Amino acid sequence: SATVARVLSQAADEVLERGDARAGVWQRTFSEAEELFAACRRGQVADSEAGPAFDHLLRMTVAREGPMLELARRFLTWEDVLGVGRRLIGTGLIGGKSVGMLLARAILRRASPRWQQLLEPHDSFYVGSDVFYTFLVENEVWWVRQRQRDPSTVLADAELARGRILAGEFPDHIHRELGQVLDYLGQSPFIVRSSSLLEDNFRNAFSGKYESAFCANQGDRASRLAALLDAVRRIYASTMGPAALRYRAQ
């Protein structure tokens, strides 16, 4: 799998084709950042002048505030952040688990050049947090989630919310982008993992509270895409599980 990832990972940056108006401002921001980064590498723009644009990308995809944002400023590079944008399904933050993995790799690379040869290439795609919020709104779960902000009603209607999530529908453009990722993966098995905004963060671990889903990814395309969508639904539904809700309340 590491060899396959090494061969294919360069092509992965071109997998997602954005065809919806939603991606307009988002894609334009990343396209302008790509041009600015290229100008920095050519020496036409000073790194200090490009700093505000880099910080803006971090706040769009990695973290909006706090210690994780400070670590990202310190260790992530332009290429790291632009790479996230190329592999992002929908829009929004990529969550604590994804950020932690990217930061860990970046810290090791900074510690010693030998890690560049030792680390296997990662071949991950990210489902943005906006996809989750849109899914909750469109499948009538949003107001249930809002009631869970009160510790006294944290478990109220949790089963109702889980049922709606498991039966929920995704917007057409998310169907299309997940299908593009599936086409890139072929019939190689993969894992869909949780990466919530609270997960693996300072003060909040959420260890073992959310699901991960293994996809064998075998059969015709329609059944493989259905299994991928079900895997995402299962992980979304696990945010409404009793263990996660009680931990969040505490």
Coordinates of C-alpha atoms in Angstrom, one line a residue:
S1 CA 0.0 0.0 0.0
A2 CA 2.9 2.4 0.7
T3 CA 4.3 1.8 -2.8
V4 CA 0.9 2.4 -4.4
A5 CA 0.5 5.6 -2.4
R6 CA 3.9 6.8 -3.4
V7 CA 3.1 6.2 -7.1
L8 CA -0.4 7.7 -7.1
S9 CA -0.2 10.5 -4.5
Q10 CA 1.1 13.0 -7.0
A11 CA -2.0 12.5 -9.2
A12 CA -4.3 12.8 -6.2
D13 CA -3.9 16.6 -6.1
E14 CA -5.9 16.7 -9.4
V15 CA -8.7 14.3 -8.4
L16 CA -11.4 16.7 -7.2
E17 CA -13.1 18.8 -9.8
R18 CA -15.3 21.5 -8.3
G19 CA -18.4 22.1 -10.4
D20 CA -20.6 24.0 -8.0
A21 CA -21.0 27.7 -7.1
R22 CA -20.3 26.9 -3.4
A23 CA -16.7 26.3 -4.2
G24 CA -16.2 29.6 -6.0
V25 CA -14.8 31.9 -3.2
W26 CA -13.0 28.9 -1.6
Q27 CA -11.3 27.8 -4.8
R28 CA -10.4 31.3 -5.8
T29 CA -8.7 31.9 -2.4
F30 CA -6.7 28.7 -2.8
S31 CA -5.8 29.5 -6.5
E32 CA -4.6 32.9 -5.5
A33 CA -2.6 31.4 -2.7
E34 CA -1.0 28.9 -5.1
E35 CA 0.1 31.8 -7.3
L36 CA 1.5 33.7 -4.3
F37 CA 3.4 30.7 -3.1
A38 CA 4.9 30.2 -6.5
A39 CA 6.0 33.9 -6.6
C40 CA 7.6 33.4 -3.2
R41 CA 9.6 30.4 -4.5
R42 CA 10.8 32.5 -7.5
G43 CA 11.9 35.3 -5.1
Q44 CA 9.4 37.8 -6.5
V45 CA 7.5 38.1 -3.2
A46 CA 9.0 38.2 0.3
D47 CA 7.9 35.6 2.7
S48 CA 6.8 38.3 5.1
E49 CA 4.4 39.8 2.6
A50 CA 2.8 36.4 2.1
G51 CA 2.4 35.8 5.8
P52 CA -1.2 37.1 6.1
A53 CA -2.4 34.9 3.2
F54 CA -0.8 31.8 4.8
D55 CA -2.5 32.6 8.1
H56 CA -5.8 33.0 6.4
L57 CA -5.5 29.5 4.8
L58 CA -4.6 28.1 8.2
R59 CA -7.8 29.6 9.7
M60 CA -9.9 28.3 6.8
T61 CA -8.7 24.7 7.1
V62 CA -6.6 23.9 10.2
A63 CA -7.8 25.9 13.3
R64 CA -9.3 29.3 14.0
E65 CA -7.6 30.0 17.3
G66 CA -5.7 28.5 20.2
P67 CA -2.6 26.4 20.7
M68 CA -3.2 24.2 17.6
L69 CA -3.2 27.3 15.4
E70 CA 0.1 28.4 17.0
L71 CA 1.7 25.0 16.3
A72 CA 0.4 25.1 12.7
R73 CA 2.0 28.5 12.2
R74 CA 5.3 27.2 13.6
F75 CA 5.6 23.9 11.8
L76 CA 3.3 23.6 8.7
T77 CA 4.5 24.9 5.4
W78 CA 2.8 26.5 2.4
E79 CA 2.8 23.2 0.6
D80 CA 1.3 21.4 3.6
V81 CA -1.7 23.7 3.7
L82 CA -2.2 23.9 -0.1
G83 CA -2.1 20.1 -0.2
V84 CA -5.0 20.1 2.2
G85 CA -7.0 22.4 -0.1
R86 CA -6.4 20.1 -3.1
R87 CA -7.7 17.1 -1.2
L88 CA -10.6 18.7 0.6
I89 CA -14.2 17.5 0.0
G90 CA -16.5 20.4 0.5
T91 CA -15.3 23.2 2.6
G92 CA -14.4 23.9 6.2
L93 CA -11.9 22.8 8.9
I94 CA -10.4 19.3 8.7
G95 CA -10.7 18.5 12.4
G96 CA -8.3 17.6 15.2
K97 CA -7.2 14.1 14.3
S98 CA -6.2 15.2 10.7
V99 CA -4.4 18.3 12.0
G100 CA -2.6 16.2 14.6
M101 CA -1.3 13.8 12.0
L102 CA -0.2 16.5 9.7
L103 CA 1.5 18.4 12.6
A104 CA 3.3 15.3 13.8
R105 CA 4.8 14.7 10.4
A106 CA 5.8 18.3 10.1
I107 CA 7.5 18.3 13.5
L108 CA 9.4 15.2 12.6
R109 CA 10.5 16.7 9.3
R110 CA 11.8 19.8 11.1
A111 CA 13.6 17.7 13.7
S112 CA 15.7 15.8 11.1
P113 CA 15.9 15.4 7.3
R114 CA 16.0 11.6 7.6
W115 CA 12.3 11.5 8.4
Q116 CA 11.6 12.6 4.9
Q117 CA 12.9 9.2 3.7
L118 CA 11.5 7.2 6.6
L119 CA 7.9 8.4 6.6
E120 CA 5.5 6.8 4.1
P121 CA 3.5 9.2 2.0
H122 CA 0.0 9.8 3.3
D123 CA -2.7 9.5 0.8
S124 CA -5.6 11.0 2.7
F125 CA -8.6 13.1 1.7
Y126 CA -10.6 15.3 4.1
V127 CA -14.3 15.9 4.5
G128 CA -14.7 19.6 5.6
S129 CA -16.6 20.5 8.7
D130 CA -19.1 22.5 6.6
V131 CA -20.3 19.2 5.1
F132 CA -21.2 18.0 8.5
Y133 CA -23.1 21.1 9.5
T134 CA -24.9 21.2 6.1
F135 CA -25.8 17.6 6.5
L136 CA -27.3 18.2 10.0
V137 CA -29.4 21.2 8.7
E138 CA -30.7 19.4 5.6
N139 CA -31.6 16.3 7.5
E140 CA -33.4 18.1 10.4
V141 CA -30.9 17.3 13.1
W142 CA -29.5 20.8 13.8
W143 CA -32.0 21.8 16.5
V144 CA -31.5 18.5 18.3
R145 CA -27.8 19.2 18.4
Q146 CA -28.4 22.7 19.7
R147 CA -30.3 21.3 22.7
Q148 CA -27.3 19.1 23.5
R149 CA -25.3 22.3 24.5
D150 CA -27.3 22.2 27.7
P151 CA -25.8 19.5 30.1
S152 CA -29.3 18.8 31.5
T153 CA -30.7 17.9 28.1
V154 CA -27.5 16.5 26.5
L155 CA -29.1 13.0 25.8
A156 CA -32.5 14.3 24.8
D157 CA -33.6 13.0 21.4
A158 CA -30.1 11.5 20.7
E159 CA -31.6 8.4 19.3
L160 CA -33.9 10.4 17.0
A161 CA -30.9 12.3 15.8
R162 CA -28.9 9.1 15.2
G163 CA -31.8 7.7 13.2
R164 CA -32.1 10.8 11.0
I165 CA -28.3 10.8 10.4
L166 CA -28.2 7.2 9.4
A167 CA -31.0 7.7 6.9
G168 CA -29.8 11.1 5.8
E169 CA -29.0 12.3 2.3
F170 CA -25.9 14.3 1.1
P171 CA -26.0 17.2 -1.3
D172 CA -25.3 16.3 -4.9
H173 CA -21.9 18.0 -5.0
I174 CA -20.7 15.9 -2.1
H175 CA -21.9 12.8 -3.8
R176 CA -19.9 13.8 -6.8
E177 CA -16.7 14.6 -4.9
L178 CA -16.8 11.4 -2.8
G179 CA -17.3 9.5 -6.1
Q180 CA -14.2 11.2 -7.6
V181 CA -12.2 10.0 -4.5
L182 CA -13.6 6.5 -4.9
D183 CA -12.6 6.4 -8.6
Y184 CA -9.1 7.5 -7.6
L185 CA -8.9 4.7 -4.9
G186 CA -10.1 2.0 -7.4
Q187 CA -10.9 -1.1 -5.4
S188 CA -8.2 -0.7 -2.7
P189 CA -9.6 -1.0 0.8
F190 CA -9.6 2.2 2.9
I191 CA -10.7 3.5 6.3
V192 CA -13.1 6.4 6.9
R193 CA -12.0 8.0 10.2
S194 CA -13.6 10.6 12.5
S195 CA -11.8 14.0 12.8
S196 CA -14.1 16.3 14.8
L197 CA -13.2 19.9 15.7
L198 CA -12.9 18.8 19.4
E199 CA -11.0 15.5 18.8
D200 CA -7.3 15.1 19.6
N201 CA -7.3 18.7 20.7
F202 CA -5.8 20.5 23.8
R203 CA -7.9 19.6 26.8
N204 CA -10.2 17.4 24.7
A205 CA -9.0 13.9 23.6
F206 CA -12.3 12.2 22.7
S207 CA -10.3 8.9 22.6
G208 CA -12.5 6.1 21.4
K209 CA -15.7 8.2 21.4
Y210 CA -16.2 8.3 17.7
E211 CA -16.3 5.5 15.2
S212 CA -13.9 4.6 12.3
A213 CA -15.3 2.5 9.4
F214 CA -13.3 0.0 7.3
C215 CA -14.5 -0.2 3.7
A216 CA -13.5 -3.3 1.8
N217 CA -14.3 -1.4 -1.4
Q218 CA -15.2 -4.4 -3.5
G219 CA -18.0 -4.8 -6.1
D220 CA -19.6 -2.5 -8.6
R221 CA -19.1 1.3 -8.3
A222 CA -22.7 2.0 -7.1
S223 CA -22.4 -0.4 -4.2
R224 CA -18.9 0.8 -3.3
L225 CA -20.1 4.5 -3.2
A226 CA -23.1 3.5 -1.1
A227 CA -20.8 1.8 1.4
L228 CA -18.6 5.0 1.5
L229 CA -21.6 7.2 2.1
D230 CA -22.9 4.8 4.8
A231 CA -19.4 4.9 6.5
V232 CA -19.6 8.7 6.7
R233 CA -23.1 8.6 8.1
R234 CA -22.0 6.1 10.8
I235 CA -19.2 8.4 11.9
Y236 CA -21.6 11.4 11.9
A237 CA -24.1 9.3 13.9
S238 CA -21.4 8.4 16.5
T239 CA -21.2 12.1 17.5
M240 CA -24.7 11.5 19.0
G241 CA -23.6 8.4 20.9
P242 CA -24.1 8.4 24.7
A243 CA -20.3 8.2 25.4
A244 CA -19.5 11.1 23.2
L245 CA -22.3 13.2 24.5
R246 CA -21.5 12.6 28.1
Y247 CA -17.8 13.3 27.5
R248 CA -18.7 16.5 25.7
A249 CA -20.9 17.6 28.6
Q250 CA -18.2 16.9 31.1

